[in-house]
mmCIF file of C-alpha atoms and ligand atoms in Angstrom:
data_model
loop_
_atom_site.group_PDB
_atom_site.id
_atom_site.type_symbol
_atom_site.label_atom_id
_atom_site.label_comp_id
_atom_site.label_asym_id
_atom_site.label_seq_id
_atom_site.Cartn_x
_atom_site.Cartn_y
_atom_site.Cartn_z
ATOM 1 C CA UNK Z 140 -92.067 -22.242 -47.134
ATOM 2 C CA UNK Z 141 -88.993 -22.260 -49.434
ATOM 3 C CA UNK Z 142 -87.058 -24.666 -48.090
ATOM 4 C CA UNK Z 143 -86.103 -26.133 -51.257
ATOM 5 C CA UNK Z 144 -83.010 -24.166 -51.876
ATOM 6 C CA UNK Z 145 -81.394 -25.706 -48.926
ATOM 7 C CA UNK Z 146 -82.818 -29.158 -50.424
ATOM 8 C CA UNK Z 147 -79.595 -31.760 -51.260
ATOM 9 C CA UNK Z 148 -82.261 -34.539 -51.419
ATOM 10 C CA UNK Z 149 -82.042 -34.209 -46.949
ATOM 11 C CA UNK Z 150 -85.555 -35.633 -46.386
ATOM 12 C CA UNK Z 151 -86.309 -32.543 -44.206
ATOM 13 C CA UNK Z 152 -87.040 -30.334 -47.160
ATOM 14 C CA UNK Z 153 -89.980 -33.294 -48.218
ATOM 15 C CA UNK Z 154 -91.256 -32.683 -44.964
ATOM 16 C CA UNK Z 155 -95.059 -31.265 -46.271
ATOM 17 C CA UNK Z 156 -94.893 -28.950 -43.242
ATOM 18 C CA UNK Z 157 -90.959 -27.547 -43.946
ATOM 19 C CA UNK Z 158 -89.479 -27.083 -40.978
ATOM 20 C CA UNK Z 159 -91.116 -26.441 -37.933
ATOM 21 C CA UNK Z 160 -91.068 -22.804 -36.944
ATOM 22 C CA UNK Z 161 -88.650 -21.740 -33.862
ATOM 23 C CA UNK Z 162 -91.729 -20.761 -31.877
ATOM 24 C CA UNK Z 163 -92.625 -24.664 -32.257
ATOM 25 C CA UNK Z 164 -89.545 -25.745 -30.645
ATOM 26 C CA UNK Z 165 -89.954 -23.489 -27.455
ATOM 27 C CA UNK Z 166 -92.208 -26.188 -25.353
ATOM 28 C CA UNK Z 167 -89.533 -28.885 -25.839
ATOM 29 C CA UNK Z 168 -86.713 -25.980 -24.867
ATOM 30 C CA UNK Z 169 -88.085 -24.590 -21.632
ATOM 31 C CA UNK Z 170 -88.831 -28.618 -20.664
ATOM 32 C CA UNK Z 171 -85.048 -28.887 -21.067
ATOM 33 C CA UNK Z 172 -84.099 -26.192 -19.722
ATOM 34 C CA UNK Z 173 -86.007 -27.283 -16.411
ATOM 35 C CA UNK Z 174 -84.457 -30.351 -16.233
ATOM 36 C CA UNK Z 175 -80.940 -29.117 -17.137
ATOM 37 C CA UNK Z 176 -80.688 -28.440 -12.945
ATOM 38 C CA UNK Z 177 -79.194 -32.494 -12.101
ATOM 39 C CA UNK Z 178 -81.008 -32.494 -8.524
ATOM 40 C CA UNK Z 179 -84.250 -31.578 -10.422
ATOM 41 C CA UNK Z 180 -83.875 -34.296 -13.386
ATOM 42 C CA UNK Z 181 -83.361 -37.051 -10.222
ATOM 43 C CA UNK Z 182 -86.439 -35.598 -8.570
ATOM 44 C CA UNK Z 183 -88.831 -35.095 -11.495
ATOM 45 C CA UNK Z 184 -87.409 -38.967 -12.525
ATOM 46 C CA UNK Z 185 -87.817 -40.602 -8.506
ATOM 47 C CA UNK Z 186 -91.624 -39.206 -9.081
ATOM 48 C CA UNK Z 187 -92.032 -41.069 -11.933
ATOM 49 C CA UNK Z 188 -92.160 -43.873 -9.808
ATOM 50 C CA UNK Z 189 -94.019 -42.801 -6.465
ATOM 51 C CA UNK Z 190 -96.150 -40.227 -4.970
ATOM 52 C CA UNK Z 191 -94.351 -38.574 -1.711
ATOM 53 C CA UNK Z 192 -94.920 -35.544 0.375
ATOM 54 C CA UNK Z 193 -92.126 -32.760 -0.172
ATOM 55 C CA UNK Z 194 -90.140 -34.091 3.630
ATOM 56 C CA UNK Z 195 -90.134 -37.500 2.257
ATOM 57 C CA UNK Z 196 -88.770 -36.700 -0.814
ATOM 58 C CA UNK Z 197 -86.405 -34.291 0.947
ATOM 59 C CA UNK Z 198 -85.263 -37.444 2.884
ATOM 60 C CA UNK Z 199 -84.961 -39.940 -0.033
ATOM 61 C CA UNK Z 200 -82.978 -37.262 -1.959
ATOM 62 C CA UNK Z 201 -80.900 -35.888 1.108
ATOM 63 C CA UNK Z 202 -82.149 -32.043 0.802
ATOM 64 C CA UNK Z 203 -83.078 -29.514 2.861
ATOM 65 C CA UNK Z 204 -87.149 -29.132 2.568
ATOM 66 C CA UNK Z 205 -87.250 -25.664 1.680
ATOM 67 C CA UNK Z 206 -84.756 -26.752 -1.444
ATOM 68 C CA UNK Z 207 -87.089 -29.639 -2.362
ATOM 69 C CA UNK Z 208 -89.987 -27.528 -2.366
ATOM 70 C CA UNK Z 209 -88.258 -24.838 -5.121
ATOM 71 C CA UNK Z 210 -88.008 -27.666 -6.938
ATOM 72 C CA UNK Z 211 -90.982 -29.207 -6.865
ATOM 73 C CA UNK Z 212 -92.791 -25.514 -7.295
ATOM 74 C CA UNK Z 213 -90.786 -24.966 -10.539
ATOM 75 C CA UNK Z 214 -91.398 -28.602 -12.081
ATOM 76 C CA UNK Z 215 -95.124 -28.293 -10.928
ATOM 77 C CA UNK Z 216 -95.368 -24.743 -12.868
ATOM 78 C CA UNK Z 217 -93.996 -26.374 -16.248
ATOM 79 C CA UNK Z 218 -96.385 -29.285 -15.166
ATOM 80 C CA UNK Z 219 -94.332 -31.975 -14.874
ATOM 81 C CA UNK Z 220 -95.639 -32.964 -11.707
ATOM 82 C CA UNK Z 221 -99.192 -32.968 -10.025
ATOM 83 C CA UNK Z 222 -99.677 -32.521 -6.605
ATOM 84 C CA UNK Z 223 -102.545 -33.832 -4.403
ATOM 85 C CA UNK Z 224 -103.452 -32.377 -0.820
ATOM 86 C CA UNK Z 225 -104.323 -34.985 1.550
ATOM 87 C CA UNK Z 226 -104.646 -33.471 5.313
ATOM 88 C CA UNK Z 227 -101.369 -31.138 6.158
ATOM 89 C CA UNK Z 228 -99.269 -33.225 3.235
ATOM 90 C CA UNK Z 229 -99.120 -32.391 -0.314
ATOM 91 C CA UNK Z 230 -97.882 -35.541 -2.188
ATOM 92 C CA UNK Z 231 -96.142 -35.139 -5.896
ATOM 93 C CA UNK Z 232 -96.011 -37.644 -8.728
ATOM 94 C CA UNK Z 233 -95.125 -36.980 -12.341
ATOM 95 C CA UNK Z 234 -97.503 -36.025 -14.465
ATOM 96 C CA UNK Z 235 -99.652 -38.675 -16.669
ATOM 97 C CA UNK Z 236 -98.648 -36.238 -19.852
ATOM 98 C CA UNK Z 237 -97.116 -37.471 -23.135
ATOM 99 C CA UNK Z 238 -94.094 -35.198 -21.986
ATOM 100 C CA UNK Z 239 -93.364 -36.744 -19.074
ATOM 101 C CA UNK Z 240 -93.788 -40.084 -20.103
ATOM 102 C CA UNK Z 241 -91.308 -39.337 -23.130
ATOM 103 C CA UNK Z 242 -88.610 -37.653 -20.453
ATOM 104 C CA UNK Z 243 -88.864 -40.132 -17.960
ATOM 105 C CA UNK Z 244 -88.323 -43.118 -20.670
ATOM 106 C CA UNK Z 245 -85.912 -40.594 -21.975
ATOM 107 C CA UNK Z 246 -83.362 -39.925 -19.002
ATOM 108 C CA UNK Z 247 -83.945 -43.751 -18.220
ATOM 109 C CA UNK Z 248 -82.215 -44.740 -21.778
ATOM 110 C CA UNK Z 249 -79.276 -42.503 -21.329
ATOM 111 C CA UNK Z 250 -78.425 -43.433 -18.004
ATOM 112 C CA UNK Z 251 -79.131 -47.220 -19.151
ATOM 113 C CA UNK Z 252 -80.895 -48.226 -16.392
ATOM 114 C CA UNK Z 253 -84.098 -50.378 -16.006
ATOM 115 C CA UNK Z 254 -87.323 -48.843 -14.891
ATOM 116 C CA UNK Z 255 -87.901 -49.514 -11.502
ATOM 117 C CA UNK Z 256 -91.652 -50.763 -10.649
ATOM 118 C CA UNK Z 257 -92.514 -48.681 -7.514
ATOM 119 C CA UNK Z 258 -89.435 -46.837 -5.383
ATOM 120 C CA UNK Z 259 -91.918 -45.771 -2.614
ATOM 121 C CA UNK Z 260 -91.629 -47.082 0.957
ATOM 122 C CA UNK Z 261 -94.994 -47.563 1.794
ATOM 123 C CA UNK Z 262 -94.992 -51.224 1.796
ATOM 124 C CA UNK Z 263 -93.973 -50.978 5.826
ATOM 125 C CA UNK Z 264 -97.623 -50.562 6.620
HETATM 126 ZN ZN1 LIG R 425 -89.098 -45.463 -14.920
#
């Protein structure tokens, strides 16, 4: 690729693989693009930390179920989340992918705040 000619000495141009082709970007864009919605960032990032059925998570985020599950359906299709069946309930977690693990430590740096260790309430039982 002739880069070069754009080459001041920028350390992109030494790159061996030039710069990486638009269509290479698109993963990364529709991932952002998901998460641009705020109520979906906070919902993808609360399942980070615990596995809940779509009327918990409803409660803990104080939505309407039927606006939790868009959510959930959209962040599911780009998977982002994983979803397990267990009797009537389907329960959602974040996915154990390299992308979410990079947006979850991501949005947890620019809102400076600490990782919690498990948000779930099951500890009642
Ligand atoms: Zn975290």
């Amino acid at each position: 690729m002739p880069v070069t000619q754009f080459s001041h000495g920028s350390p992109i141009a030494d790159h061996p693989e030039g710069i990486p082709r638009l269509e290479e970007f698109q993963t990364a864009s529709v991932l952002f693009k998901l998460l641009s919605d705020v109520s979906r960032l906070r919902i993808f990032w609360l399942l980070c930390h615990c596995e809940v059925c779509g009327t918990e998570l409803a409660a803990m985020v104080d939505m309407t179920p039927p606006a939790v599950s868009h959510h959930l359906r959209l962040l599911r299709s780009s998977h982002l989340l994983v979803s397990r069946r267990d009797g009537k309930e389907v329960y959602y977690r974040a996915a154990d992918t390299v992308e979410a693990q990079a947006l979850h430590h991501m949005i947890e740096e620019m809102l400076e705040i600490s990782c919690p260790k498990n948000l779930s309430g099951d500890d009642h039982g």
